[in-house]
PDB file of C-alpha atoms in Angstrom:
ATOM      1  CA  PRO D   1       0.022   0.079  -0.043  1.00 60.00           C
ATOM      2  CA  GLN D   2       1.338   3.549  -1.091  1.00 66.00           C
ATOM      3  CA  ALA D   3       2.587   5.476   2.078  1.00 66.00           C
ATOM      4  CA  GLY D   4       2.051   2.667   4.444  1.00 66.00           C
ATOM      5  CA  LEU D   5      -2.159   3.391   3.922  1.00 73.00           C
ATOM      6  CA  ASN D   6      -3.453   0.032   4.318  1.00 74.00           C
ATOM      7  CA  LEU D   7      -7.121   0.043   3.833  1.00 74.00           C
ATOM      8  CA  ALA D   8      -7.876  -3.537   3.646  1.00 78.00           C
ATOM      9  CA  ALA D   9     -10.823  -4.801   5.575  1.00 80.00           C
ATOM     10  CA  GLY D  10      -9.599  -5.510   9.098  1.00 85.00           C
ATOM     11  CA  SER D  11      -6.617  -3.029   8.474  1.00 83.00           C
ATOM     12  CA  SER D  12      -7.422  -0.148   7.830  1.00 89.00           C
ATOM     13  CA  TRP D  13      -8.768   1.534  10.728  1.00 93.00           C
ATOM     14  CA  ALA D  14      -5.057   0.568  12.727  1.00 90.00           C
ATOM     15  CA  ALA D  15      -3.776   2.967   9.698  1.00 89.00           C
ATOM     16  CA  LEU D  16      -6.222   5.431   9.880  1.00 93.00           C
ATOM     17  CA  VAL D  17      -7.627   6.606  13.421  1.00 96.00           C
ATOM     18  CA  ASN D  18      -4.963   8.777  15.534  1.00 97.00           C
ATOM     19  CA  ARG D  19      -2.171   8.218  13.132  1.00 94.00           C
ATOM     20  CA  PRO D  20      -0.062  10.912  11.659  1.00 94.00           C
ATOM     21  CA  SER D  21       0.613  11.541   8.079  1.00 92.00           C
ATOM     22  CA  THR D  22       3.755   9.868   6.277  1.00 89.00           C
ATOM     23  CA  ALA D  23       3.970  12.805   4.122  1.00 87.00           C
ATOM     24  CA  ALA D  24       7.548  14.374   5.718  1.00 86.00           C
ATOM     25  CA  ALA D  25       5.926  17.955   4.853  1.00 90.00           C
ATOM     26  CA  CYS D  26       2.710  16.872   6.892  1.00 91.00           C
ATOM     27  CA  SER D  27       3.914  14.115   9.490  1.00 91.00           C
ATOM     28  CA  ALA D  28       2.048  16.833  11.493  1.00 93.00           C
ATOM     29  CA  ARG D  29      -1.176  16.180  10.476  1.00 95.00           C
ATOM     30  CA  ILE D  30      -3.346  13.317  11.813  1.00 97.00           C
ATOM     31  CA  ARG D  31      -5.094  10.904   9.337  1.00 95.00           C
ATOM     32  CA  VAL D  32      -8.524  10.860  11.447  1.00 97.00           C
ATOM     33  CA  VAL D  33      -9.365  12.536  14.518  1.00 98.00           C
ATOM     34  CA  PRO D  34     -12.197  10.909  16.458  1.00 98.00           C
ATOM     35  CA  GLY D  35     -15.258  13.487  16.510  1.00 98.00           C
ATOM     36  CA  ALA D  36     -13.331  16.188  14.405  1.00 98.00           C
ATOM     37  CA  PRO D  37     -13.452  15.838  10.387  1.00 97.00           C
ATOM     38  CA  SER D  38     -12.556  19.456  10.227  1.00 96.00           C
ATOM     39  CA  ARG D  39      -8.698  18.414  11.764  1.00 96.00           C
ATOM     40  CA  SER D  40      -8.818  15.041   9.989  1.00 97.00           C
ATOM     41  CA  TYR D  41      -5.961  14.940   6.987  1.00 96.00           C
ATOM     42  CA  LEU D  42      -7.803  11.977   5.191  1.00 94.00           C
ATOM     43  CA  VAL D  43     -10.948  14.796   4.652  1.00 96.00           C
ATOM     44  CA  ASP D  44      -8.876  17.151   3.530  1.00 95.00           C
ATOM     45  CA  LYS D  45      -7.089  14.781   0.935  1.00 93.00           C
ATOM     46  CA  LEU D  46     -10.287  13.518  -0.461  1.00 92.00           C
ATOM     47  CA  ARG D  47     -11.404  17.044  -0.553  1.00 93.00           C
ATOM     48  CA  GLY D  48      -8.853  18.238  -2.353  1.00 91.00           C
ATOM     49  CA  LEU D  49      -7.701  21.412   0.021  1.00 92.00           C
ATOM     50  CA  PRO D  50      -4.751  23.519  -0.726  1.00 91.00           C
ATOM     51  CA  ALA D  51      -3.058  22.306   2.269  1.00 88.00           C
ATOM     52  CA  ILE D  52      -2.619  19.156   1.571  1.00 93.00           C
ATOM     53  CA  CYS D  53       0.979  17.135   0.537  1.00 91.00           C
ATOM     54  CA  GLY D  54       0.849  15.757  -2.496  1.00 88.00           C
ATOM     55  CA  SER D  55      -2.075  15.274  -5.159  1.00 88.00           C
ATOM     56  CA  GLN D  56      -6.317  14.411  -3.838  1.00 88.00           C
ATOM     57  CA  MET D  57      -7.333  11.204  -3.091  1.00 87.00           C
ATOM     58  CA  PRO D  58      -8.213   9.348  -5.206  1.00 84.00           C
ATOM     59  CA  LYS D  59      -5.589   9.919  -7.372  1.00 79.00           C
ATOM     60  CA  ALA D  60      -7.710   8.287 -10.214  1.00 73.00           C
ATOM     61  CA  GLY D  61      -8.448  11.299 -10.706  1.00 73.00           C
ATOM     62  CA  VAL D  62     -12.556  11.072 -10.034  1.00 82.00           C
ATOM     63  CA  ALA D  63     -13.489  12.522  -7.161  1.00 86.00           C
ATOM     64  CA  VAL D  64     -15.304  10.658  -3.952  1.00 89.00           C
ATOM     65  CA  PRO D  65     -18.845  10.701  -4.669  1.00 93.00           C
ATOM     66  CA  ALA D  66     -20.876  13.644  -2.064  1.00 95.00           C
ATOM     67  CA  ALA D  67     -22.462  10.417  -0.318  1.00 96.00           C
ATOM     68  CA  GLN D  68     -19.404   8.623   0.634  1.00 94.00           C
ATOM     69  CA  LEU D  69     -17.819  11.648   1.653  1.00 95.00           C
ATOM     70  CA  ALA D  70     -20.893  12.803   3.641  1.00 96.00           C
ATOM     71  CA  ALA D  71     -20.282   9.041   5.121  1.00 95.00           C
ATOM     72  CA  ILE D  72     -16.665   9.252   5.671  1.00 94.00           C
ATOM     73  CA  GLU D  73     -17.177  12.402   7.840  1.00 97.00           C
ATOM     74  CA  ALA D  74     -20.225  11.217   9.688  1.00 97.00           C
ATOM     75  CA  TRP D  75     -18.108   8.359  10.705  1.00 96.00           C
ATOM     76  CA  ILE D  76     -15.137  10.643  11.866  1.00 97.00           C
ATOM     77  CA  CYS D  77     -17.859  12.833  13.704  1.00 98.00           C
ATOM     78  CA  ASN D  78     -19.109   9.568  15.477  1.00 98.00           C
ATOM     79  CA  GLY D  79     -15.814   9.009  17.193  1.00 98.00           C
ATOM     80  CA  ALA D  80     -14.676   6.769  14.203  1.00 97.00           C
ATOM     81  CA  LEU D  81     -15.017   3.667  15.886  1.00 96.00           C
ATOM     82  CA  ASN D  82     -13.247   0.500  14.904  1.00 94.00           C
ATOM     83  CA  ASP D  83     -16.651  -0.969  13.257  1.00 85.00           C
TER      84      ASP D  83
END
């Protein structure tokens, strides 16, 4: 997996929640901050915000659908539980 980010079932939670970005210039950013999508680097990467390192996710050039992004943000808002 790129940047050590394994998103396979059973591995993704441990790789995302309360884990720092592996990008050197963004290593102070936490991938997922439970309860705080606005502080979660994953959300910034999915939205393609200017403060990210590298390019927007996913790299395929197609943005994550709005409903899927809303579901990710809701999961984070609800504590980013390992479920």
